[in-house]
mmCIF file of C-alpha atoms in Angstrom:
data_model
loop_
_atom_site.group_PDB
_atom_site.id
_atom_site.type_symbol
_atom_site.label_atom_id
_atom_site.label_comp_id
_atom_site.label_asym_id
_atom_site.label_seq_id
_atom_site.Cartn_x
_atom_site.Cartn_y
_atom_site.Cartn_z
ATOM 1 C CA UNK A 24 -2.092 -7.522 -16.764
ATOM 2 C CA UNK A 25 -5.462 -8.465 -16.493
ATOM 3 C CA UNK A 26 -5.615 -11.846 -14.246
ATOM 4 C CA UNK A 27 -8.818 -13.868 -14.791
ATOM 5 C CA UNK A 28 -11.640 -13.961 -13.494
ATOM 6 C CA UNK A 29 -14.825 -17.042 -13.507
ATOM 7 C CA UNK A 30 -16.615 -17.184 -16.395
ATOM 8 C CA UNK A 31 -18.977 -19.641 -14.705
ATOM 9 C CA UNK A 32 -21.248 -17.364 -12.831
ATOM 10 C CA UNK A 33 -23.878 -15.478 -14.666
ATOM 11 C CA UNK A 34 -22.467 -12.779 -14.133
ATOM 12 C CA UNK A 35 -18.925 -10.181 -14.750
ATOM 13 C CA UNK A 36 -16.527 -9.299 -12.579
ATOM 14 C CA UNK A 37 -14.441 -6.151 -13.461
ATOM 15 C CA UNK A 38 -10.791 -5.039 -11.212
ATOM 16 C CA UNK A 39 -11.171 -1.578 -10.433
ATOM 17 C CA UNK A 40 -9.085 1.622 -8.556
ATOM 18 C CA UNK A 41 -11.321 1.281 -5.458
ATOM 19 C CA UNK A 42 -12.787 3.428 -2.737
ATOM 20 C CA UNK A 43 -12.210 3.541 0.952
ATOM 21 C CA UNK A 44 -16.024 2.677 0.950
ATOM 22 C CA UNK A 45 -16.387 -0.700 -1.048
ATOM 23 C CA UNK A 46 -13.355 -1.361 2.201
ATOM 24 C CA UNK A 47 -15.633 -0.427 4.074
ATOM 25 C CA UNK A 48 -18.344 -2.588 2.679
ATOM 26 C CA UNK A 49 -16.618 -5.857 3.442
ATOM 27 C CA UNK A 50 -14.392 -4.755 6.437
ATOM 28 C CA UNK A 51 -16.878 -6.803 8.698
ATOM 29 C CA UNK A 52 -15.391 -10.397 6.441
ATOM 30 C CA UNK A 53 -11.630 -9.747 7.945
ATOM 31 C CA UNK A 54 -9.621 -11.077 11.085
ATOM 32 C CA UNK A 55 -8.995 -8.196 12.194
ATOM 33 C CA UNK A 56 -11.673 -5.570 13.737
ATOM 34 C CA UNK A 57 -8.990 -2.535 12.729
ATOM 35 C CA UNK A 58 -8.083 -1.187 9.493
ATOM 36 C CA UNK A 59 -4.766 -0.567 8.261
ATOM 37 C CA UNK A 60 -3.582 2.647 10.088
ATOM 38 C CA UNK A 61 -2.190 4.041 5.976
ATOM 39 C CA UNK A 62 -4.006 3.696 2.283
ATOM 40 C CA UNK A 63 -1.771 4.110 -0.398
ATOM 41 C CA UNK A 64 -3.544 1.821 -2.607
ATOM 42 C CA UNK A 65 -7.021 0.529 -3.396
ATOM 43 C CA UNK A 66 -8.637 -1.650 -5.566
ATOM 44 C CA UNK A 67 -12.258 -3.562 -6.102
ATOM 45 C CA UNK A 68 -13.296 -6.359 -7.433
ATOM 46 C CA UNK A 69 -17.002 -5.639 -8.291
ATOM 47 C CA UNK A 70 -19.558 -8.230 -10.196
ATOM 48 C CA UNK A 71 -22.872 -7.804 -11.711
ATOM 49 C CA UNK A 72 -25.425 -9.908 -13.915
ATOM 50 C CA UNK A 73 -24.083 -9.911 -17.182
ATOM 51 C CA UNK A 74 -25.603 -7.137 -19.193
ATOM 52 C CA UNK A 75 -27.168 -5.014 -16.246
ATOM 53 C CA UNK A 76 -25.510 -0.934 -16.337
ATOM 54 C CA UNK A 77 -22.552 -0.333 -14.108
ATOM 55 C CA UNK A 78 -24.258 0.979 -11.598
ATOM 56 C CA UNK A 79 -25.704 -2.228 -10.200
ATOM 57 C CA UNK A 80 -22.402 -2.949 -9.884
ATOM 58 C CA UNK A 81 -21.491 -3.860 -6.011
ATOM 59 C CA UNK A 82 -18.182 -4.478 -4.287
ATOM 60 C CA UNK A 83 -17.901 -8.195 -3.470
ATOM 61 C CA UNK A 84 -13.732 -8.156 -3.477
ATOM 62 C CA UNK A 85 -11.403 -5.626 -1.949
ATOM 63 C CA UNK A 86 -7.066 -4.560 -1.721
ATOM 64 C CA UNK A 87 -5.721 -2.745 0.409
ATOM 65 C CA UNK A 88 -1.900 -1.224 -0.476
ATOM 66 C CA UNK A 89 -0.997 0.756 2.690
ATOM 67 C CA UNK A 90 2.477 2.062 3.094
ATOM 68 C CA UNK A 91 4.918 0.189 5.336
ATOM 69 C CA UNK A 92 6.235 0.046 8.515
ATOM 70 C CA UNK A 93 9.166 1.629 9.926
ATOM 71 C CA UNK A 94 9.982 -1.851 11.163
ATOM 72 C CA UNK A 95 9.785 -5.127 9.954
ATOM 73 C CA UNK A 96 11.339 -8.459 11.017
ATOM 74 C CA UNK A 97 10.854 -9.456 7.436
ATOM 75 C CA UNK A 98 12.032 -7.111 6.086
ATOM 76 C CA UNK A 99 14.608 -7.035 7.639
ATOM 77 C CA UNK A 100 15.910 -10.350 6.544
ATOM 78 C CA UNK A 101 15.463 -9.913 2.987
ATOM 79 C CA UNK A 102 16.584 -7.463 2.114
ATOM 80 C CA UNK A 103 19.415 -7.364 4.642
ATOM 81 C CA UNK A 104 18.799 -4.192 6.529
ATOM 82 C CA UNK A 105 18.996 -5.278 10.392
ATOM 83 C CA UNK A 106 20.841 -3.194 12.008
ATOM 84 C CA UNK A 107 20.332 0.142 9.886
ATOM 85 C CA UNK A 108 18.914 3.177 11.558
ATOM 86 C CA UNK A 109 15.494 3.796 12.385
ATOM 87 C CA UNK A 110 15.924 6.511 9.684
ATOM 88 C CA UNK A 111 18.044 4.848 7.233
ATOM 89 C CA UNK A 112 14.918 1.991 7.454
ATOM 90 C CA UNK A 113 12.310 3.780 6.936
ATOM 91 C CA UNK A 114 13.518 5.374 4.179
ATOM 92 C CA UNK A 115 14.281 2.508 1.777
ATOM 93 C CA UNK A 116 11.256 0.959 2.757
ATOM 94 C CA UNK A 117 8.793 4.467 1.466
ATOM 95 C CA UNK A 118 10.931 4.592 -1.464
ATOM 96 C CA UNK A 119 10.487 1.617 -1.950
ATOM 97 C CA UNK A 120 8.223 -0.498 -1.265
ATOM 98 C CA UNK A 121 4.431 -0.826 -0.161
ATOM 99 C CA UNK A 122 2.674 -3.588 2.223
ATOM 100 C CA UNK A 123 -0.636 -5.383 1.206
ATOM 101 C CA UNK A 124 -2.623 -4.766 4.925
ATOM 102 C CA UNK A 125 -6.209 -6.656 2.966
ATOM 103 C CA UNK A 126 -7.367 -9.017 0.973
ATOM 104 C CA UNK A 127 -10.412 -9.317 1.752
ATOM 105 C CA UNK A 128 -13.782 -11.349 -0.588
ATOM 106 C CA UNK A 129 -17.948 -11.626 -0.023
ATOM 107 C CA UNK A 130 -18.462 -15.049 1.562
ATOM 108 C CA UNK A 131 -20.406 -15.911 -0.994
ATOM 109 C CA UNK A 132 -17.732 -15.041 -3.782
ATOM 110 C CA UNK A 133 -14.445 -17.060 -1.473
ATOM 111 C CA UNK A 134 -13.290 -20.235 -3.195
ATOM 112 C CA UNK A 135 -13.530 -18.778 -6.804
ATOM 113 C CA UNK A 136 -9.725 -17.784 -6.834
ATOM 114 C CA UNK A 137 -10.592 -13.597 -6.492
ATOM 115 C CA UNK A 138 -7.989 -12.793 -3.717
ATOM 116 C CA UNK A 139 -4.901 -14.627 -5.612
ATOM 117 C CA UNK A 140 -6.699 -12.165 -8.224
ATOM 118 C CA UNK A 141 -6.410 -8.954 -7.249
ATOM 119 C CA UNK A 142 -3.123 -9.628 -4.785
ATOM 120 C CA UNK A 143 -1.732 -10.248 -8.541
ATOM 121 C CA UNK A 144 -3.149 -7.537 -9.492
ATOM 122 C CA UNK A 145 -2.180 -4.807 -6.789
ATOM 123 C CA UNK A 146 1.276 -6.726 -6.821
ATOM 124 C CA UNK A 147 1.417 -5.635 -11.037
ATOM 125 C CA UNK A 148 -0.378 -2.188 -10.486
ATOM 126 C CA UNK A 149 1.448 -0.722 -7.385
ATOM 127 C CA UNK A 150 4.313 2.185 -7.910
ATOM 128 C CA UNK A 151 7.415 0.288 -6.105
ATOM 129 C CA UNK A 152 9.641 -2.329 -7.500
ATOM 130 C CA UNK A 153 9.511 -4.175 -3.759
ATOM 131 C CA UNK A 154 4.943 -5.536 -2.216
ATOM 132 C CA UNK A 155 5.320 -7.092 1.060
ATOM 133 C CA UNK A 156 2.428 -8.783 3.390
ATOM 134 C CA UNK A 157 2.550 -10.707 6.142
ATOM 135 C CA UNK A 158 -0.121 -12.808 7.440
ATOM 136 C CA UNK A 159 -0.308 -14.574 10.214
ATOM 137 C CA UNK A 160 -2.533 -17.420 8.167
ATOM 138 C CA UNK A 161 -0.371 -17.455 5.550
ATOM 139 C CA UNK A 162 1.098 -20.571 7.389
ATOM 140 C CA UNK A 163 -2.238 -22.359 6.575
ATOM 141 C CA UNK A 164 -3.134 -19.998 3.600
ATOM 142 C CA UNK A 165 -1.545 -20.029 -0.434
ATOM 143 C CA UNK A 166 -3.648 -16.526 -1.197
ATOM 144 C CA UNK A 167 -0.118 -15.347 -1.646
ATOM 145 C CA UNK A 168 1.887 -17.394 -2.991
ATOM 146 C CA UNK A 169 -0.130 -17.274 -5.774
ATOM 147 C CA UNK A 170 -1.182 -14.068 -6.240
ATOM 148 C CA UNK A 171 2.667 -14.810 -7.346
ATOM 149 C CA UNK A 172 4.414 -13.686 -4.321
ATOM 150 C CA UNK A 173 7.542 -15.468 -2.332
ATOM 151 C CA UNK A 174 7.025 -16.944 0.784
ATOM 152 C CA UNK A 175 10.481 -15.482 2.639
ATOM 153 C CA UNK A 176 11.603 -18.489 5.467
ATOM 154 C CA UNK A 177 13.196 -18.239 7.820
ATOM 155 C CA UNK A 178 10.046 -16.776 9.885
ATOM 156 C CA UNK A 179 9.678 -17.592 13.702
ATOM 157 C CA UNK A 180 6.903 -20.052 14.191
ATOM 158 C CA UNK A 181 4.964 -17.027 16.477
ATOM 159 C CA UNK A 182 5.653 -14.319 13.690
ATOM 160 C CA UNK A 183 3.497 -13.417 10.813
ATOM 161 C CA UNK A 184 4.679 -15.051 7.154
ATOM 162 C CA UNK A 185 6.668 -12.762 5.172
ATOM 163 C CA UNK A 186 6.358 -12.673 1.458
ATOM 164 C CA UNK A 187 7.387 -10.470 -1.001
ATOM 165 C CA UNK A 188 7.517 -9.753 -4.364
ATOM 166 C CA UNK A 189 9.727 -7.634 -6.620
ATOM 167 C CA UNK A 190 8.084 -6.340 -10.713
ATOM 168 C CA UNK A 191 11.887 -6.777 -11.922
ATOM 169 C CA UNK A 192 12.533 -10.423 -11.356
ATOM 170 C CA UNK A 193 8.837 -11.762 -11.286
ATOM 171 C CA UNK A 194 9.251 -15.310 -11.185
ATOM 172 C CA UNK A 195 12.426 -15.528 -9.571
ATOM 173 C CA UNK A 196 12.866 -16.929 -6.241
ATOM 174 C CA UNK A 197 13.377 -15.528 -2.445
ATOM 175 C CA UNK A 198 17.035 -15.084 -2.661
ATOM 176 C CA UNK A 199 16.660 -12.525 -5.488
ATOM 177 C CA UNK A 200 15.423 -10.743 -2.425
ATOM 178 C CA UNK A 201 18.392 -9.147 -1.626
ATOM 179 C CA UNK A 202 19.295 -5.216 -1.148
ATOM 180 C CA UNK A 203 21.870 -3.898 -3.527
ATOM 181 C CA UNK A 204 22.814 0.339 -3.286
ATOM 182 C CA UNK A 205 21.046 0.974 -6.445
ATOM 183 C CA UNK A 206 17.791 -0.149 -4.617
ATOM 184 C CA UNK A 207 18.609 2.283 -1.225
ATOM 185 C CA UNK A 208 19.936 0.136 1.339
ATOM 186 C CA UNK A 209 23.307 1.747 1.895
ATOM 187 C CA UNK A 210 25.411 0.354 4.735
ATOM 188 C CA UNK A 211 25.721 4.458 6.631
ATOM 189 C CA UNK A 212 26.131 2.875 10.055
ATOM 190 C CA UNK A 213 29.579 4.586 10.841
ATOM 191 C CA UNK A 214 28.338 8.078 9.146
ATOM 192 C CA UNK A 215 26.155 10.656 10.945
ATOM 193 C CA UNK A 216 22.448 11.227 10.781
ATOM 194 C CA UNK A 217 21.677 13.779 8.485
ATOM 195 C CA UNK A 218 18.920 16.396 8.234
ATOM 196 C CA UNK A 219 16.588 14.148 5.386
ATOM 197 C CA UNK A 220 17.406 10.334 8.199
ATOM 198 C CA UNK A 221 16.637 12.808 11.062
ATOM 199 C CA UNK A 222 13.590 13.901 8.988
ATOM 200 C CA UNK A 223 12.811 10.347 8.162
ATOM 201 C CA UNK A 224 13.516 9.360 11.875
ATOM 202 C CA UNK A 225 11.126 11.835 12.906
ATOM 203 C CA UNK A 226 8.219 10.789 10.919
ATOM 204 C CA UNK A 227 7.078 12.068 7.508
ATOM 205 C CA UNK A 228 2.904 10.496 7.439
ATOM 206 C CA UNK A 229 3.286 7.920 5.310
ATOM 207 C CA UNK A 230 5.418 4.897 7.439
ATOM 208 C CA UNK A 231 1.772 3.105 9.672
#
C-alpha cells in the first residue's frame, strides 16, 4: 500500500528505506532526548523540488521500528500474557511483534499527514504480524489511529497509551488482539523452564 503524499506543495515526496543518518538529522525535533535502544528498520520520507535529482532529496520525516521490550503492560493486556514468565514473554514478543519507537517530522512539514503516512507504512512493511506503539502523547495526538492502529483500552492514566496493528486483520477492533497458541503465547506456567527459555530470559540482544 502506497500512502497518499501531499500534492499541493511544489516538490515531490518519496518514502524510502532510511538510514541512521536520516534519523540523526531529525532526532532534535523529537520530545525524547535519548535514542531508541534497538533498531529493526528505518523508513524515511524525503523531499526535493519536483524536477531535482535524487541526490538533492533530504529527509523530512523518519520512522523507526525497534525490537520489542521484554515487558509491556499494554501488550500483556492485549495478548493476555500476564502471568507468563519473562523468557516466555520475550520469546513471544521477539517472534511476533515489532515496536514503533520513533516517528519524527521536521517542523516545516508538520500537519501534512506525513506522520500517519509513516505509521501506516511501518505497519504494512513490517516482517512480523503485529506492530505496537506506546506513547505518552497518545491521548492528545491521533497519529497512530490515523495510521491504522487500534488503541487498546484500559491503560492507566499515568501510563503511555498502547496501540496495536494486526497485519492479518487490519480492519478489526481491539478485541481481535488476543494471543492464541499459534501466535506463540502458549501458557506453560506450570512447566519447567527449558533451555530455550533460559537462553531467551538471559537476553539475546534483540529486546530493548
